[in-house]
């Protein structure tokens, strides 16, 4: 039904989050109908992103410069907002209510999955605090059991820096991921943040 | 929020059918998390498909060989099933009830869109019939006003070849596209096809 290359391409699209065989076929046919305006530019954009997008060595964001544009922006406030994923960082940026910096943990502690502190970007966060100049740490972790455990663990580890630690207000729905929240809810939760 | 290359990539994904900014971001983050197993292979698969997948010069299918695998398969019956799109051809192939060949028109006649016969692959279809050996033509066009007009037009143009012309049984829902039908409905409609 269209040769190995085609089937291979459809299979790869079908594996992407939110897609299945039917939507993958539709996408591939659209791309092939507009080869020069669809398929080739997308292949190039993927190649460019593979070559130029890297994880920021300071905060863990994805960007084409390292340190990333947010870390190098001089007007940012000296606060660090700790998030689980890059998607969460982007969600907060889209809400346009936070003007500080970020730190991407890359996950949460999880007793069930056996994910310990050494698998998260906690050591780089401690290093940033040791360098000083941080006015506040905002924990923007998911409102899940693992997120709460991670926040609790971080509060213990960060206590010695004597930097105020806050967290997003309860208002984030229980069990919800930051990434899928609307911007109004994110803005409200950030503004109403309380001492941790 | 991640550099020009990233935003460019997300924008391109968001334009694909069925996707939007949110699903595009999720896909791009997933691909970047697994660069060597996700992003790079997808870029390669797109490049390979761009280089190797072509429109079959006989029937209009997409394949990495020309003529396509269906046109060159010697065991196929000497029938031609006329479909609107490659997606429709693939849907019939997935139903596993038809063992003949195909002809992709690339659209339907449309008074509203001003699409006339010369914009569809009708001349190549007439050429195939002139070469002889065709036992039946099955019109598997969408059950829409434009599909019916196209079928009517084709019947007039094909009459002189004295080849039996049939069409899919009414059973295809009115206004529905072949591509989204379940295989059972497609199988039933094909088996119950009647004289056109």
Coordinates of C-alpha atoms in Angstrom, one line a residue:
Chain A
X1 CA 0.0 0.0 0.0
X2 CA 2.5 2.6 -1.1
X3 CA 5.9 1.1 -0.6
X4 CA 8.2 0.6 2.4
X5 CA 9.2 4.3 2.7
X6 CA 5.6 5.4 2.9
X7 CA 4.6 2.7 5.4
X8 CA 7.7 3.6 7.5
X9 CA 6.8 7.3 7.5
X10 CA 3.2 6.6 8.4
X11 CA 4.2 4.3 11.3
X12 CA 6.5 7.0 12.6
X13 CA 3.8 9.6 12.6
X14 CA 1.3 7.2 14.1
X15 CA 3.6 6.8 17.1
X16 CA 3.7 10.5 17.9
X17 CA 1.6 11.7 20.9
X18 CA -2.1 12.2 20.0
X19 CA -1.8 10.6 16.6
X20 CA -2.9 7.1 15.3
X21 CA -2.8 5.3 12.0
X22 CA -5.7 7.2 10.5
X23 CA -4.4 10.7 11.4
X24 CA -0.9 9.7 10.4
X25 CA -2.1 8.6 6.9
X26 CA -4.0 11.9 6.5
X27 CA -0.9 13.9 7.5
X28 CA 1.5 11.9 5.2
X29 CA -0.8 12.2 2.2
X30 CA -1.1 16.0 2.8
X31 CA 2.7 16.3 3.0
X32 CA 3.2 14.3 -0.2
X33 CA 0.6 16.3 -2.1
X34 CA 2.6 19.4 -1.3
X35 CA 6.1 17.9 -1.5
X36 CA 8.1 21.1 -2.0
X37 CA 5.9 23.2 0.3
X38 CA 5.2 20.5 2.9
X39 CA 7.3 17.5 3.1
X40 CA 10.8 18.9 2.3
X41 CA 10.5 22.0 4.5
X42 CA 9.3 19.8 7.4
X43 CA 12.3 17.5 6.9
X44 CA 14.6 20.5 6.9
X45 CA 13.0 22.0 10.0
X46 CA 13.5 18.7 11.8
X47 CA 17.2 18.5 10.7
X48 CA 17.8 22.1 11.8
X49 CA 16.2 21.6 15.1
X50 CA 18.2 18.4 15.7
X51 CA 21.4 20.3 14.9
X52 CA 20.7 23.6 16.7
X53 CA 18.3 23.0 19.6
X54 CA 20.0 21.9 22.9
X55 CA 19.2 21.7 26.5
X56 CA 20.3 24.8 28.4
X57 CA 23.1 23.9 30.7
X58 CA 21.9 26.3 33.3
X59 CA 18.1 25.8 33.6
X60 CA 17.2 22.8 31.4
X61 CA 15.1 24.7 28.9
X62 CA 15.3 23.8 25.2
X63 CA 16.7 26.5 22.9
X64 CA 19.1 27.2 20.1
X65 CA 21.5 29.0 22.3
X66 CA 23.2 27.8 25.5
X67 CA 22.6 29.4 28.0
X68 CA 19.1 29.8 26.7
X69 CA 17.4 33.1 25.8
X70 CA 15.6 33.3 29.2
X71 CA 18.8 32.7 31.2
X72 CA 20.6 35.4 29.3
X73 CA 17.8 38.0 29.4
X74 CA 19.1 40.7 31.8
X75 CA 15.7 42.1 32.7
X76 CA 14.5 38.9 34.3
X77 CA 13.9 39.1 38.0
X78 CA 16.3 37.0 40.2
X79 CA 13.7 34.4 41.0
X80 CA 13.8 30.8 40.0
X81 CA 10.6 29.0 39.2
X82 CA 11.2 25.2 39.5
X83 CA 9.1 23.2 37.0
X84 CA 8.9 19.5 36.1
X85 CA 9.2 19.7 32.3
X86 CA 10.1 22.1 29.5
X87 CA 6.4 22.0 28.5
X88 CA 5.5 23.4 31.9
X89 CA 8.1 26.2 31.4
X90 CA 6.6 27.1 28.1
X91 CA 3.0 27.1 29.6
X92 CA 4.1 29.6 32.2
X93 CA 5.8 31.8 29.6
X94 CA 2.7 31.8 27.5
X95 CA 0.7 33.1 30.5
X96 CA 2.9 36.2 30.5
X97 CA 2.6 36.7 34.3
X98 CA 6.1 35.6 35.4
X99 CA 9.2 37.6 34.7
X100 CA 11.8 35.5 36.5
X101 CA 14.0 32.6 35.5
X102 CA 13.3 28.8 35.6
X103 CA 14.8 25.5 36.5
X104 CA 13.6 22.3 34.8
X105 CA 13.8 19.3 37.1
X106 CA 13.2 16.8 34.3
X107 CA 10.7 14.8 36.3
X108 CA 9.4 14.3 39.9
X109 CA 10.5 11.9 42.6
X110 CA 8.6 8.7 42.3
X111 CA 8.6 5.9 44.8
X112 CA 6.5 3.7 42.3
X113 CA 8.8 4.3 39.4
X114 CA 11.9 4.2 41.6
X115 CA 13.0 7.7 40.5
X116 CA 15.3 9.2 43.0
X117 CA 16.8 12.7 43.5
X118 CA 20.0 11.9 41.5
X119 CA 17.8 11.4 38.3
X120 CA 16.5 14.9 38.6
X121 CA 18.4 18.1 37.9
X122 CA 18.6 18.9 41.6
X123 CA 22.4 19.3 41.8
X124 CA 22.5 22.1 39.1
X125 CA 19.7 23.9 41.1
X126 CA 21.8 23.7 44.3
X127 CA 24.8 25.1 42.3
X128 CA 22.7 28.0 41.1
X129 CA 21.8 28.8 44.7
X130 CA 25.4 28.5 45.9
X131 CA 26.3 31.2 43.4
X132 CA 24.0 33.5 45.3
X133 CA 21.8 36.4 44.1
X134 CA 18.5 34.4 44.1
X135 CA 15.7 36.3 45.7
X136 CA 13.0 33.6 45.7
X137 CA 12.3 30.1 44.7
X138 CA 8.9 29.3 43.4
X139 CA 7.9 25.6 43.3
X140 CA 5.6 25.1 40.3
X141 CA 5.4 21.3 40.5
X142 CA 2.4 19.2 39.5
X143 CA -0.4 18.9 42.1
X144 CA 0.1 15.1 42.4
X145 CA 1.5 12.9 45.1
X146 CA 4.8 12.7 43.4
X147 CA 4.8 16.5 42.8
X148 CA 4.1 17.1 46.5
X149 CA 6.8 14.6 47.6
X150 CA 9.3 16.4 45.3
X151 CA 8.3 19.8 46.7
X152 CA 8.8 18.5 50.2
X153 CA 12.2 17.1 49.4
X154 CA 13.3 20.3 47.7
X155 CA 12.2 22.4 50.6
X156 CA 14.4 20.3 52.9
X157 CA 17.4 20.6 50.5
X158 CA 17.0 24.3 49.9
X159 CA 16.4 25.4 53.5
X160 CA 20.1 26.1 54.1
X161 CA 20.2 28.9 51.5
X162 CA 17.8 31.0 53.5
X163 CA 16.0 32.0 50.3
X164 CA 12.2 32.4 50.5
X165 CA 10.5 29.4 49.0
X166 CA 6.9 29.7 47.7
X167 CA 4.7 27.4 45.7
X168 CA 1.8 27.9 43.3
X169 CA -1.5 28.5 45.1
X170 CA -3.9 25.6 45.4
X171 CA -6.1 26.3 42.4
X172 CA -4.2 24.0 40.2
X173 CA -6.6 21.1 39.9
X174 CA -5.5 18.0 41.7
X175 CA -3.9 15.5 39.4
X176 CA -3.6 18.0 36.6
X177 CA -0.5 18.7 34.5
X178 CA 0.6 22.3 34.2
X179 CA 1.0 21.9 30.5
X180 CA -2.7 21.5 29.8
X181 CA -4.0 24.3 32.1
X182 CA -5.5 27.5 30.6
X183 CA -3.5 30.6 31.0
X184 CA -6.0 32.3 33.4
X185 CA -5.7 29.5 35.9
X186 CA -1.9 29.6 35.7
X187 CA -1.9 33.3 36.2
X188 CA -4.3 33.1 39.2
X189 CA -2.2 30.3 40.8
X190 CA 1.0 32.2 40.3
X191 CA -0.3 35.5 41.7
X192 CA -1.8 33.8 44.8
X193 CA 1.3 31.8 45.6
X194 CA 2.0 31.3 49.4
X195 CA 4.9 30.5 51.6
X196 CA 6.0 26.8 51.3
Chain B
X1 CA 10.3 30.5 24.0
X2 CA 12.9 28.2 22.6
X3 CA 14.4 29.9 19.6
X4 CA 13.4 30.4 16.0
X5 CA 14.2 26.8 14.9
X6 CA 11.9 25.5 17.6
X7 CA 9.1 27.9 16.9
X8 CA 9.4 27.3 13.2
X9 CA 9.1 23.5 13.7
X10 CA 6.1 23.8 16.1
X11 CA 4.4 26.1 13.5
X12 CA 4.9 23.6 10.8
X13 CA 3.5 20.7 12.9
X14 CA 0.5 22.9 14.0
X15 CA -0.5 23.4 10.3
X16 CA -0.8 19.6 9.7
X17 CA -4.4 18.2 9.5
X18 CA -5.9 17.4 12.9
X19 CA -3.1 19.2 14.8
X20 CA -3.0 22.6 16.5
X21 CA -0.4 24.6 18.6
X22 CA -0.9 22.5 21.7
X23 CA -0.5 19.1 20.1
X24 CA 2.3 20.4 17.9
X25 CA 4.2 21.5 21.0
X26 CA 3.7 18.1 22.7
X27 CA 5.0 16.3 19.5
X28 CA 8.0 18.5 19.2
X29 CA 9.0 18.2 22.8
X30 CA 8.6 14.4 22.5
X31 CA 10.8 14.4 19.4
X32 CA 13.5 16.5 21.0
X33 CA 13.5 14.4 24.2
X34 CA 14.4 11.4 22.0
X35 CA 16.6 13.2 19.4
X36 CA 18.4 10.1 18.1
X37 CA 15.4 7.8 18.2
X38 CA 12.7 10.3 17.3
X39 CA 13.6 13.5 15.6
X40 CA 16.5 12.4 13.4
X41 CA 14.8 9.2 12.1
X42 CA 11.6 11.2 11.3
X43 CA 13.7 13.7 9.3
X44 CA 15.4 10.9 7.4
X45 CA 12.1 9.1 6.7
X46 CA 10.6 12.4 5.4
X47 CA 13.7 12.9 3.2
X48 CA 13.5 9.3 1.9
X49 CA 9.8 9.6 1.1
X50 CA 10.4 13.0 -0.7
X51 CA 13.1 11.3 -2.8
X52 CA 11.5 8.0 -3.5
X53 CA 7.7 8.3 -3.4
X54 CA 6.1 9.3 -6.6
X55 CA 2.7 9.4 -8.2
X56 CA 2.1 6.3 -10.3
X57 CA 2.0 7.4 -14.0
X58 CA -0.7 4.8 -14.7
X59 CA -3.2 5.0 -11.8
X60 CA -2.2 8.0 -9.7
X61 CA -1.4 6.0 -6.5
X62 CA 1.6 7.0 -4.4
X63 CA 4.4 4.5 -4.3
X64 CA 8.2 4.1 -4.4
X65 CA 8.0 2.4 -7.8
X66 CA 6.4 3.7 -11.0
X67 CA 4.2 2.0 -12.1
X68 CA 3.1 1.3 -8.6
X69 CA 3.1 -2.1 -6.9
X70 CA -0.7 -2.5 -7.5
X71 CA -0.4 -1.8 -11.2
X72 CA 2.4 -4.3 -11.7
X73 CA 0.9 -7.0 -9.5
X74 CA 0.0 -9.7 -12.2
X75 CA -2.6 -11.5 -10.1
X76 CA -4.9 -8.4 -10.0
X77 CA -8.2 -8.7 -11.9
X78 CA -8.7 -6.6 -15.0
X79 CA -11.1 -4.2 -13.3
X80 CA -10.5 -0.6 -12.6
X81 CA -11.9 1.0 -9.5
X82 CA -12.2 4.8 -10.0
X83 CA -11.6 6.7 -6.7
X84 CA -11.3 10.4 -5.9
X85 CA -8.1 10.3 -3.8
X86 CA -5.2 8.1 -2.8
X87 CA -6.6 8.0 0.7
X88 CA -9.8 6.4 -0.8
X89 CA -7.6 3.8 -2.7
X90 CA -5.8 2.9 0.6
X91 CA -9.1 2.6 2.4
X92 CA -10.4 0.1 -0.2
X93 CA -7.1 -1.8 0.0
X94 CA -7.3 -2.0 3.8
X95 CA -10.8 -3.6 3.5
X96 CA -9.2 -6.6 1.6
X97 CA -12.3 -7.2 -0.5
X98 CA -11.2 -5.9 -3.9
X99 CA -8.6 -7.6 -6.1
X100 CA -8.6 -5.3 -9.1
X101 CA -6.7 -2.2 -10.1
X102 CA -7.4 1.5 -9.4
X103 CA -7.6 4.9 -11.0
X104 CA -7.2 8.0 -8.8
X105 CA -9.1 11.0 -10.3
X106 CA -7.5 13.5 -8.0
X107 CA -10.8 15.2 -7.2
X108 CA -14.4 15.5 -8.4
X109 CA -16.0 17.9 -10.8
X110 CA -17.3 20.9 -9.0
X111 CA -19.4 23.7 -10.3
X112 CA -18.9 25.7 -7.1
X113 CA -15.1 25.4 -7.1
X114 CA -15.0 25.7 -10.9
X115 CA -13.2 22.4 -11.2
X116 CA -13.6 21.0 -14.7
X117 CA -12.8 17.6 -16.3
X118 CA -9.4 18.7 -17.5
X119 CA -8.3 19.2 -13.9
X120 CA -9.0 15.5 -13.1
X121 CA -7.0 12.5 -14.4
X122 CA -9.7 11.6 -16.9
X123 CA -7.5 11.6 -20.0
X124 CA -5.2 8.9 -18.5
X125 CA -8.3 6.8 -17.6
X126 CA -9.5 7.0 -21.2
X127 CA -6.1 6.0 -22.4
X128 CA -6.1 2.9 -20.2
X129 CA -9.5 1.9 -21.7
X130 CA -8.2 2.5 -25.3
X131 CA -5.5 0.0 -24.6
X132 CA -8.2 -2.6 -24.0
X133 CA -8.5 -5.6 -21.7
X134 CA -10.5 -3.9 -19.0
X135 CA -13.4 -6.1 -17.8
X136 CA -15.2 -3.6 -15.6
X137 CA -15.1 -0.1 -14.3
X138 CA -16.3 0.4 -10.7
X139 CA -17.1 4.0 -9.8
X140 CA -16.2 4.4 -6.1
X141 CA -16.7 8.2 -5.9
X142 CA -18.0 10.0 -2.8
X143 CA -21.8 10.1 -2.2
X144 CA -21.9 13.8 -2.6
X145 CA -23.5 16.1 -5.2
X146 CA -20.0 16.6 -6.8
X147 CA -19.3 12.8 -6.7
X148 CA -22.6 12.1 -8.4
X149 CA -22.0 14.7 -11.1
X150 CA -18.5 13.2 -11.7
X151 CA -20.0 9.7 -11.9
X152 CA -22.6 10.9 -14.4
X153 CA -19.9 12.6 -16.5
X154 CA -17.7 9.6 -16.5
X155 CA -20.5 7.3 -17.5
X156 CA -21.1 9.5 -20.6
X157 CA -17.4 9.5 -21.5
X158 CA -16.8 5.8 -20.9
X159 CA -19.9 4.5 -22.7
X160 CA -18.2 4.1 -26.0
X161 CA -15.8 1.5 -24.7
X162 CA -18.7 -0.9 -24.1
X163 CA -17.2 -2.0 -20.7
X164 CA -19.6 -2.7 -17.9
X165 CA -19.7 0.2 -15.5
X166 CA -20.9 -0.3 -11.9
X167 CA -20.8 1.8 -8.8
X168 CA -20.6 1.2 -5.1
X169 CA -24.0 0.3 -3.6
X170 CA -25.9 3.0 -1.8
X171 CA -24.9 2.1 1.7
X172 CA -22.2 4.7 1.8
X173 CA -23.6 7.4 4.0
X174 CA -24.7 10.5 2.1
X175 CA -22.1 13.3 2.4
X176 CA -19.5 10.9 3.8
X177 CA -15.9 10.5 2.5
X178 CA -14.7 7.0 1.7
X179 CA -11.6 7.6 3.7
X180 CA -13.3 7.7 7.1
X181 CA -15.7 4.7 6.5
X182 CA -15.2 1.5 8.5
X183 CA -14.1 -1.5 6.5
X184 CA -17.3 -3.5 7.0
X185 CA -19.3 -0.7 5.3
X186 CA -16.9 -0.5 2.5
X187 CA -17.0 -4.3 2.0
X188 CA -20.8 -4.3 2.0
X189 CA -21.0 -1.5 -0.5
X190 CA -18.5 -3.1 -2.8
X191 CA -20.2 -6.5 -2.7
X192 CA -23.7 -5.0 -3.4
X193 CA -22.5 -2.8 -6.3
X194 CA -25.1 -2.4 -9.0
X195 CA -25.2 -1.3 -12.7
X196 CA -24.5 2.4 -13.2

